[in-house]
Amino acid sequence: EVQLVESGGDLAQPGGSLRLSCVASGFTLSPYTMTWVRQAPGKGLEWVSFISDSDRTVFYADSVRGRFTISRDNAKNSLYLQMNSLRAEDTAVYFCARAVVTAPHWYFDLWGRGSLVTVSS
Amino acid sequence: DIQMTQSPSTLSASLGDRVTITCRASESIANWLAWYQQKPGKGPKLLIYEASTLQSGVSSRFSGSGSGTEFTLTISSLQPDDSATYFCQQYHSYRTFGPGTKLEIK
């Protein structure tokens, strides 16, 4: 089955760090641009970060730039999101999603089930 | 940033009904619009891209139309499995999502 499975979500203190992982199964991650999208409780969706298939291009939403780092390990068929200096407003379910790119336009054709990150003291 | 709005925010309809959800962009996005379906505890599922192209494997009861600033998602002959929240997303400039429309089956 083609799927993405996230893990690593947890309760973290403000100012703390977490690392999210996303493992792809049923397909090879390497040719694809991958992204993270988050959804705060009861709220809409917010795109967070993007990494191109070649690793050469990464983008971040203004709200996380300088605090979050996206990376990938194609050998492990995995995507990561290192989250530092966490704030209460980072509390959300984090989804990894596969992007379909028609440069410079891209949308998301496959999503995981999400991993909950809660930032609270 | 391009802002997206959706109407209605909630919708209650009966099995077999035809329902329409509207999405509006604050400026023209040509046809760079996608529609997603999300059920509780799950990630979104892509239904439509480029405003009117049906994603492979998605029921033909779903259709999309529009261009510029106004778009619609139509579900013909509503089925129990259609109960979900529906989001639009523009990908013309940056990426922003609409606030969602919660569809309930009477």
PDB file of C-alpha atoms in Angstrom:
ATOM      1  CA  GLU A   1       0.000   0.000   0.000  1.00  0.00           C
ATOM      2  CA  VAL A   2       1.278   3.471  -0.884  1.00  0.00           C
ATOM      3  CA  GLN A   3       1.406   5.478   2.319  1.00  0.00           C
ATOM      4  CA  LEU A   4       3.247   7.969   4.503  1.00  0.00           C
ATOM      5  CA  VAL A   5       3.554   7.406   8.248  1.00  0.00           C
ATOM      6  CA  GLU A   6       4.631  10.174  10.601  1.00  0.00           C
ATOM      7  CA  SER A   7       6.088   9.756  14.077  1.00  0.00           C
ATOM      8  CA  GLY A   8       7.885  11.740  16.754  1.00  0.00           C
ATOM      9  CA  GLY A   9       5.072  13.981  17.934  1.00  0.00           C
ATOM     10  CA  ASP A  10       5.028  14.580  21.674  1.00  0.00           C
ATOM     11  CA  LEU A  11       4.538  17.106  24.444  1.00  0.00           C
ATOM     12  CA  ALA A  12       7.355  19.654  24.495  1.00  0.00           C
ATOM     13  CA  GLN A  13       8.159  22.654  26.654  1.00  0.00           C
ATOM     14  CA  PRO A  14       8.213  26.158  25.146  1.00  0.00           C
ATOM     15  CA  GLY A  15      11.723  26.699  23.840  1.00  0.00           C
ATOM     16  CA  GLY A  16      12.259  22.970  23.486  1.00  0.00           C
ATOM     17  CA  SER A  17      12.922  20.752  20.480  1.00  0.00           C
ATOM     18  CA  LEU A  18      11.346  17.812  18.704  1.00  0.00           C
ATOM     19  CA  ARG A  19      12.198  15.843  15.585  1.00  0.00           C
ATOM     20  CA  LEU A  20       9.437  14.469  13.400  1.00  0.00           C
ATOM     21  CA  SER A  21       9.972  11.589  10.987  1.00  0.00           C
ATOM     22  CA  CYS A  22       7.938  10.437   8.020  1.00  0.00           C
ATOM     23  CA  VAL A  23       8.527   7.056   6.400  1.00  0.00           C
ATOM     24  CA  ALA A  24       7.258   6.281   2.925  1.00  0.00           C
ATOM     25  CA  SER A  25       6.118   2.797   1.990  1.00  0.00           C
ATOM     26  CA  GLY A  26       4.840   1.375  -1.270  1.00  0.00           C
ATOM     27  CA  PHE A  27       6.862   3.867  -3.311  1.00  0.00           C
ATOM     28  CA  THR A  28      10.353   5.339  -3.523  1.00  0.00           C
ATOM     29  CA  LEU A  29      10.716   8.765  -1.962  1.00  0.00           C
ATOM     30  CA  SER A  30      13.730   9.924  -3.961  1.00  0.00           C
ATOM     31  CA  PRO A  31      12.066  11.335  -7.117  1.00  0.00           C
ATOM     32  CA  TYR A  32       9.567  13.381  -5.155  1.00  0.00           C
ATOM     33  CA  THR A  33       9.444  16.826  -3.658  1.00  0.00           C
ATOM     34  CA  MET A  34       8.205  16.467  -0.084  1.00  0.00           C
ATOM     35  CA  THR A  35       6.548  18.857   2.331  1.00  0.00           C
ATOM     36  CA  TRP A  36       5.264  19.310   5.865  1.00  0.00           C
ATOM     37  CA  VAL A  37       1.835  20.834   6.499  1.00  0.00           C
ATOM     38  CA  ARG A  38       0.319  21.459   9.923  1.00  0.00           C
ATOM     39  CA  GLN A  39      -3.158  21.836  11.361  1.00  0.00           C
ATOM     40  CA  ALA A  40      -3.709  23.505  14.719  1.00  0.00           C
ATOM     41  CA  PRO A  41      -6.545  22.008  16.819  1.00  0.00           C
ATOM     42  CA  GLY A  42      -9.888  22.885  15.237  1.00  0.00           C
ATOM     43  CA  LYS A  43      -8.168  25.074  12.647  1.00  0.00           C
ATOM     44  CA  GLY A  44      -7.328  24.989   8.966  1.00  0.00           C
ATOM     45  CA  LEU A  45      -4.221  23.775   7.193  1.00  0.00           C
ATOM     46  CA  GLU A  46      -0.921  25.675   7.024  1.00  0.00           C
ATOM     47  CA  TRP A  47       1.979  24.733   4.768  1.00  0.00           C
ATOM     48  CA  VAL A  48       5.246  24.623   6.774  1.00  0.00           C
ATOM     49  CA  SER A  49       8.196  23.506   4.658  1.00  0.00           C
ATOM     50  CA  PHE A  50       9.300  22.038   1.322  1.00  0.00           C
ATOM     51  CA  ILE A  51      12.362  20.062   0.176  1.00  0.00           C
ATOM     52  CA  SER A  52      13.074  19.264  -3.441  1.00  0.00           C
ATOM     53  CA  ASP A  53      13.924  15.785  -4.660  1.00  0.00           C
ATOM     54  CA  SER A  54      17.580  16.739  -5.006  1.00  0.00           C
ATOM     55  CA  ASP A  55      17.834  18.444  -1.597  1.00  0.00           C
ATOM     56  CA  ARG A  56      19.048  21.565  -3.370  1.00  0.00           C
ATOM     57  CA  THR A  57      15.943  23.611  -2.689  1.00  0.00           C
ATOM     58  CA  VAL A  58      14.244  24.112   0.643  1.00  0.00           C
ATOM     59  CA  PHE A  59      11.523  26.606   1.573  1.00  0.00           C
ATOM     60  CA  TYR A  60       9.945  27.541   4.886  1.00  0.00           C
ATOM     61  CA  ALA A  61       6.845  29.422   5.947  1.00  0.00           C
ATOM     62  CA  ASP A  62       7.660  32.747   7.610  1.00  0.00           C
ATOM     63  CA  SER A  63       6.216  31.416  10.868  1.00  0.00           C
ATOM     64  CA  VAL A  64       8.901  28.717  11.220  1.00  0.00           C
ATOM     65  CA  ARG A  65      11.881  30.048   9.267  1.00  0.00           C
ATOM     66  CA  GLY A  66      15.045  30.003  11.383  1.00  0.00           C
ATOM     67  CA  ARG A  67      13.569  27.536  13.888  1.00  0.00           C
ATOM     68  CA  PHE A  68      12.613  24.479  11.804  1.00  0.00           C
ATOM     69  CA  THR A  69      14.845  22.445   9.466  1.00  0.00           C
ATOM     70  CA  ILE A  70      13.565  20.018   6.865  1.00  0.00           C
ATOM     71  CA  SER A  71      15.748  17.157   5.638  1.00  0.00           C
ATOM     72  CA  ARG A  72      15.473  13.800   3.942  1.00  0.00           C
ATOM     73  CA  ASP A  73      17.310  10.479   3.748  1.00  0.00           C
ATOM     74  CA  ASN A  74      16.385   8.838   0.481  1.00  0.00           C
ATOM     75  CA  ALA A  75      18.276   5.675   1.433  1.00  0.00           C
ATOM     76  CA  LYS A  76      15.890   5.285   4.369  1.00  0.00           C
ATOM     77  CA  ASN A  77      12.878   6.492   2.349  1.00  0.00           C
ATOM     78  CA  SER A  78      12.371   9.077   5.062  1.00  0.00           C
ATOM     79  CA  LEU A  79      11.610  12.754   5.578  1.00  0.00           C
ATOM     80  CA  TYR A  80      12.367  14.722   8.739  1.00  0.00           C
ATOM     81  CA  LEU A  81      11.442  17.973  10.440  1.00  0.00           C
ATOM     82  CA  GLN A  82      13.722  19.259  13.201  1.00  0.00           C
ATOM     83  CA  MET A  83      11.771  21.756  15.299  1.00  0.00           C
ATOM     84  CA  ASN A  84      13.698  24.041  17.671  1.00  0.00           C
ATOM     85  CA  SER A  85      12.683  26.986  19.849  1.00  0.00           C
ATOM     86  CA  LEU A  86       9.152  25.646  19.971  1.00  0.00           C
ATOM     87  CA  ARG A  87       6.285  28.012  20.788  1.00  0.00           C
ATOM     88  CA  ALA A  88       2.739  27.410  21.973  1.00  0.00           C
ATOM     89  CA  GLU A  89       1.492  28.400  18.529  1.00  0.00           C
ATOM     90  CA  ASP A  90       3.403  25.469  17.005  1.00  0.00           C
ATOM     91  CA  THR A  91       0.902  23.123  18.650  1.00  0.00           C
ATOM     92  CA  ALA A  92      -0.676  21.196  15.777  1.00  0.00           C
ATOM     93  CA  VAL A  93      -0.971  17.917  13.953  1.00  0.00           C
ATOM     94  CA  TYR A  94       1.928  17.763  11.496  1.00  0.00           C
ATOM     95  CA  PHE A  95       1.360  15.980   8.194  1.00  0.00           C
ATOM     96  CA  CYS A  96       3.995  14.974   5.699  1.00  0.00           C
ATOM     97  CA  ALA A  97       2.753  15.225   2.144  1.00  0.00           C
ATOM     98  CA  ARG A  98       4.067  14.356  -1.286  1.00  0.00           C
ATOM     99  CA  ALA A  99       4.093  17.250  -3.743  1.00  0.00           C
ATOM    100  CA  VAL A 100       3.252  17.266  -7.417  1.00  0.00           C
ATOM    101  CA  VAL A 101       5.322  19.989  -9.019  1.00  0.00           C
ATOM    102  CA  THR A 102       4.550  21.930 -12.186  1.00  0.00           C
ATOM    103  CA  ALA A 103       7.150  24.579 -11.452  1.00  0.00           C
ATOM    104  CA  PRO A 104       6.594  26.979  -9.831  1.00  0.00           C
ATOM    105  CA  HIS A 105       3.223  25.511  -8.868  1.00  0.00           C
ATOM    106  CA  TRP A 106       2.765  22.520  -6.613  1.00  0.00           C
ATOM    107  CA  TYR A 107       0.007  20.743  -4.726  1.00  0.00           C
ATOM    108  CA  PHE A 108      -0.153  17.616  -2.538  1.00  0.00           C
ATOM    109  CA  ASP A 109      -1.262  14.223  -3.835  1.00  0.00           C
ATOM    110  CA  LEU A 110      -0.513  11.939  -0.871  1.00  0.00           C
ATOM    111  CA  TRP A 111      -0.732  12.699   2.855  1.00  0.00           C
ATOM    112  CA  GLY A 112       0.099  10.830   6.034  1.00  0.00           C
ATOM    113  CA  ARG A 113      -2.234  10.540   9.016  1.00  0.00           C
ATOM    114  CA  GLY A 114      -0.294  13.112  11.015  1.00  0.00           C
ATOM    115  CA  SER A 115       1.657  13.370  14.284  1.00  0.00           C
ATOM    116  CA  LEU A 116       0.511  15.565  17.162  1.00  0.00           C
ATOM    117  CA  VAL A 117       2.920  18.126  18.598  1.00  0.00           C
ATOM    118  CA  THR A 118       1.831  19.880  21.784  1.00  0.00           C
ATOM    119  CA  VAL A 119       3.885  22.755  23.151  1.00  0.00           C
ATOM    120  CA  SER A 120       2.987  23.577  26.717  1.00  0.00           C
ATOM    121  CA  SER A 121       4.593  24.089  30.098  1.00  0.00           C
TER     122      SER A 121
ATOM    123  CA  ASP B   1      -0.649  36.735   0.494  1.00  0.00           C
ATOM    124  CA  ILE B   2      -3.631  35.349  -1.373  1.00  0.00           C
ATOM    125  CA  GLN B   3      -6.543  34.753   0.988  1.00  0.00           C
ATOM    126  CA  MET B   4      -9.035  31.948   0.424  1.00  0.00           C
ATOM    127  CA  THR B   5     -12.611  31.854   1.651  1.00  0.00           C
ATOM    128  CA  GLN B   6     -15.151  29.043   1.470  1.00  0.00           C
ATOM    129  CA  SER B   7     -18.906  28.934   1.730  1.00  0.00           C
ATOM    130  CA  PRO B   8     -20.826  27.574   3.414  1.00  0.00           C
ATOM    131  CA  SER B   9     -18.781  26.738   6.508  1.00  0.00           C
ATOM    132  CA  THR B  10     -21.144  23.872   7.322  1.00  0.00           C
ATOM    133  CA  LEU B  11     -23.577  22.048   5.130  1.00  0.00           C
ATOM    134  CA  SER B  12     -26.201  19.449   5.922  1.00  0.00           C
ATOM    135  CA  ALA B  13     -27.664  17.446   3.059  1.00  0.00           C
ATOM    136  CA  SER B  14     -29.499  14.188   2.412  1.00  0.00           C
ATOM    137  CA  LEU B  15     -28.365  11.035   0.691  1.00  0.00           C
ATOM    138  CA  GLY B  16     -28.715  11.408  -3.053  1.00  0.00           C
ATOM    139  CA  ASP B  17     -28.583  15.231  -2.956  1.00  0.00           C
ATOM    140  CA  ARG B  18     -26.349  17.304  -5.203  1.00  0.00           C
ATOM    141  CA  VAL B  19     -24.199  19.702  -3.160  1.00  0.00           C
ATOM    142  CA  THR B  20     -21.962  22.586  -4.145  1.00  0.00           C
ATOM    143  CA  ILE B  21     -19.164  24.205  -2.159  1.00  0.00           C
ATOM    144  CA  THR B  22     -17.725  27.548  -3.235  1.00  0.00           C
ATOM    145  CA  CYS B  23     -14.154  28.749  -2.828  1.00  0.00           C
ATOM    146  CA  ARG B  24     -13.067  32.313  -3.543  1.00  0.00           C
ATOM    147  CA  ALA B  25      -9.567  33.754  -3.886  1.00  0.00           C
ATOM    148  CA  SER B  26      -8.637  37.332  -2.984  1.00  0.00           C
ATOM    149  CA  GLU B  27      -6.970  37.725  -6.387  1.00  0.00           C
ATOM    150  CA  SER B  28      -6.790  35.745  -9.592  1.00  0.00           C
ATOM    151  CA  ILE B  29      -5.140  32.342  -9.305  1.00  0.00           C
ATOM    152  CA  ALA B  30      -5.932  31.216 -12.878  1.00  0.00           C
ATOM    153  CA  ASN B  31      -6.783  27.507 -12.424  1.00  0.00           C
ATOM    154  CA  TRP B  32      -4.162  26.709  -9.784  1.00  0.00           C
ATOM    155  CA  LEU B  33      -6.616  25.286  -7.274  1.00  0.00           C
ATOM    156  CA  ALA B  34      -6.949  21.920  -5.542  1.00  0.00           C
ATOM    157  CA  TRP B  35      -9.732  20.383  -3.472  1.00  0.00           C
ATOM    158  CA  TYR B  36      -9.186  17.954  -0.593  1.00  0.00           C
ATOM    159  CA  GLN B  37     -11.431  15.782   1.568  1.00  0.00           C
ATOM    160  CA  GLN B  38     -10.496  15.204   5.203  1.00  0.00           C
ATOM    161  CA  LYS B  39     -12.103  12.807   7.660  1.00  0.00           C
ATOM    162  CA  PRO B  40     -11.525  12.914  11.434  1.00  0.00           C
ATOM    163  CA  GLY B  41      -8.148  11.526  12.480  1.00  0.00           C
ATOM    164  CA  LYS B  42      -6.887  11.240   8.910  1.00  0.00           C
ATOM    165  CA  GLY B  43      -4.807  13.281   6.530  1.00  0.00           C
ATOM    166  CA  PRO B  44      -6.468  15.078   3.620  1.00  0.00           C
ATOM    167  CA  LYS B  45      -7.182  13.219   0.405  1.00  0.00           C
ATOM    168  CA  LEU B  46      -6.684  14.955  -2.949  1.00  0.00           C
ATOM    169  CA  LEU B  47      -9.888  15.076  -5.006  1.00  0.00           C
ATOM    170  CA  ILE B  48      -9.348  17.699  -7.725  1.00  0.00           C
ATOM    171  CA  TYR B  49      -6.344  19.617  -9.052  1.00  0.00           C
ATOM    172  CA  GLU B  50      -5.973  22.414 -11.603  1.00  0.00           C
ATOM    173  CA  ALA B  51      -9.518  23.400 -10.630  1.00  0.00           C
ATOM    174  CA  SER B  52     -11.279  20.692 -12.612  1.00  0.00           C
ATOM    175  CA  THR B  53      -9.043  17.635 -13.096  1.00  0.00           C
ATOM    176  CA  LEU B  54     -10.208  14.594 -11.154  1.00  0.00           C
ATOM    177  CA  GLN B  55      -7.438  12.804  -9.264  1.00  0.00           C
ATOM    178  CA  SER B  56      -6.974   9.192 -10.293  1.00  0.00           C
ATOM    179  CA  GLY B  57      -9.107   6.828  -8.252  1.00  0.00           C
ATOM    180  CA  VAL B  58     -11.549   9.493  -7.063  1.00  0.00           C
ATOM    181  CA  SER B  59     -15.248   8.934  -7.688  1.00  0.00           C
ATOM    182  CA  SER B  60     -16.679  10.695 -10.730  1.00  0.00           C
ATOM    183  CA  ARG B  61     -19.432  12.012  -8.451  1.00  0.00           C
ATOM    184  CA  PHE B  62     -16.897  14.737  -7.561  1.00  0.00           C
ATOM    185  CA  SER B  63     -16.316  17.562 -10.033  1.00  0.00           C
ATOM    186  CA  GLY B  64     -14.659  20.952  -9.945  1.00  0.00           C
ATOM    187  CA  SER B  65     -15.067  24.108 -11.978  1.00  0.00           C
ATOM    188  CA  GLY B  66     -14.064  27.744 -12.088  1.00  0.00           C
ATOM    189  CA  SER B  67     -11.093  29.944 -12.833  1.00  0.00           C
ATOM    190  CA  GLY B  68      -9.738  33.281 -11.744  1.00  0.00           C
ATOM    191  CA  THR B  69     -11.196  33.976  -8.328  1.00  0.00           C
ATOM    192  CA  GLU B  70     -14.292  31.770  -8.007  1.00  0.00           C
ATOM    193  CA  PHE B  71     -14.381  27.994  -7.902  1.00  0.00           C
ATOM    194  CA  THR B  72     -16.861  25.272  -7.039  1.00  0.00           C
ATOM    195  CA  LEU B  73     -16.707  21.666  -5.901  1.00  0.00           C
ATOM    196  CA  THR B  74     -19.814  19.675  -6.713  1.00  0.00           C
ATOM    197  CA  ILE B  75     -20.745  16.299  -5.306  1.00  0.00           C
ATOM    198  CA  SER B  76     -23.549  14.610  -7.188  1.00  0.00           C
ATOM    199  CA  SER B  77     -25.752  12.000  -5.510  1.00  0.00           C
ATOM    200  CA  LEU B  78     -24.429  12.314  -1.961  1.00  0.00           C
ATOM    201  CA  GLN B  79     -23.294   9.066  -0.303  1.00  0.00           C
ATOM    202  CA  PRO B  80     -22.720   8.286   3.420  1.00  0.00           C
ATOM    203  CA  ASP B  81     -18.948   8.141   2.880  1.00  0.00           C
ATOM    204  CA  ASP B  82     -18.963  11.780   1.703  1.00  0.00           C
ATOM    205  CA  SER B  83     -19.386  13.053   5.269  1.00  0.00           C
ATOM    206  CA  ALA B  84     -16.137  14.987   5.793  1.00  0.00           C
ATOM    207  CA  THR B  85     -14.536  18.427   5.757  1.00  0.00           C
ATOM    208  CA  TYR B  86     -13.585  19.821   2.356  1.00  0.00           C
ATOM    209  CA  PHE B  87     -10.726  22.272   1.832  1.00  0.00           C
ATOM    210  CA  CYS B  88      -9.653  24.248  -1.206  1.00  0.00           C
ATOM    211  CA  GLN B  89      -6.005  25.235  -1.712  1.00  0.00           C
ATOM    212  CA  GLN B  90      -4.507  27.767  -4.097  1.00  0.00           C
ATOM    213  CA  TYR B  91      -1.046  27.096  -5.460  1.00  0.00           C
ATOM    214  CA  HIS B  92      -0.668  30.025  -7.818  1.00  0.00           C
ATOM    215  CA  SER B  93       1.452  32.029  -5.390  1.00  0.00           C
ATOM    216  CA  TYR B  94       2.806  30.464  -2.216  1.00  0.00           C
ATOM    217  CA  ARG B  95       0.220  27.994  -0.887  1.00  0.00           C
ATOM    218  CA  THR B  96      -2.844  28.850   1.154  1.00  0.00           C
ATOM    219  CA  PHE B  97      -5.815  26.785   2.164  1.00  0.00           C
ATOM    220  CA  GLY B  98      -9.419  27.714   2.624  1.00  0.00           C
ATOM    221  CA  PRO B  99     -10.929  27.402   6.122  1.00  0.00           C
ATOM    222  CA  GLY B 100     -12.925  24.303   5.206  1.00  0.00           C
ATOM    223  CA  THR B 101     -16.553  23.263   4.740  1.00  0.00           C
ATOM    224  CA  LYS B 102     -17.925  20.577   7.034  1.00  0.00           C
ATOM    225  CA  LEU B 103     -20.427  18.378   5.203  1.00  0.00           C
ATOM    226  CA  GLU B 104     -22.885  16.396   7.290  1.00  0.00           C
ATOM    227  CA  ILE B 105     -25.323  13.808   6.021  1.00  0.00           C
ATOM    228  CA  LYS B 106     -28.849  14.185   7.405  1.00  0.00           C
TER     229      LYS B 106
END
